[in-house]
């Protein structure tokens, strides 16, 4: 790809009008850099900063604000942000950049922002470029994967064809109302008083189950006469049916008067 084509894909993410560049001493410990060790006399340049996205590469360009001449450039390759741009330990406005001359030589310089929000925007611009590269890689991976993707579950058309019908069997509800509404006394949103269950009376006892009285019926009971129609012709035959025997057994002193009174008494009985 030519330089013109590469420049056509450039996209500016951030522009800061004024930043400061410092000459920093070598790092003495593996913990990191501290901007407190930088002297004000070590400031070597002041100018404009631009963050430019060039496809998968991000460039931090330090340019002259008047002429646009390039002073230095830091190239941030995918996955190498920590090695190209390093934050200091004692401030959020200062960073350490790894600059290159394009011939394999590199050096480390200090970068300082005048405001905290400018340093924050600088971090956001670098993060946006990383997200852009990640999305592009996912798109390319998705397109390549679609070429070799085989759908083992083809789509099934569940629509009814011409002339096809659906039959649904619905059970008839019983009129007794055994559902929840009937059990609660509700039907159609209105309350219905439950009818009391019909009282079932026992059938009358049969003739065999009648309780017989321990006493015999009176001799002149008409009911007994209807039940025993032949008893009229035969007459009542009991132990005292024959009064002549009783008259003979009575003493003679009573006379006829006693006999007649006794007979009349029995007749009344």
mmCIF file of C-alpha atoms in Angstrom, residues 73 75 98-107:
data_model
loop_
_atom_site.group_PDB
_atom_site.id
_atom_site.type_symbol
_atom_site.label_atom_id
_atom_site.label_comp_id
_atom_site.label_asym_id
_atom_site.label_seq_id
_atom_site.Cartn_x
_atom_site.Cartn_y
_atom_site.Cartn_z
ATOM 1 C CA UNK A 73 6.015 10.336 16.846
ATOM 2 C CA UNK A 75 3.570 4.352 17.315
ATOM 3 C CA UNK A 98 8.488 5.627 23.417
ATOM 4 C CA UNK A 99 9.422 7.526 20.255
ATOM 5 C CA UNK A 100 11.050 6.064 17.134
ATOM 6 C CA UNK A 101 12.923 7.580 14.240
ATOM 7 C CA UNK A 102 11.776 5.016 11.694
ATOM 8 C CA UNK A 103 15.217 3.409 11.443
ATOM 9 C CA UNK A 104 14.983 1.088 14.441
ATOM 10 C CA UNK A 105 16.179 3.567 17.045
ATOM 11 C CA UNK A 106 13.950 4.662 19.928
ATOM 12 C CA UNK A 107 14.097 6.862 23.022
#
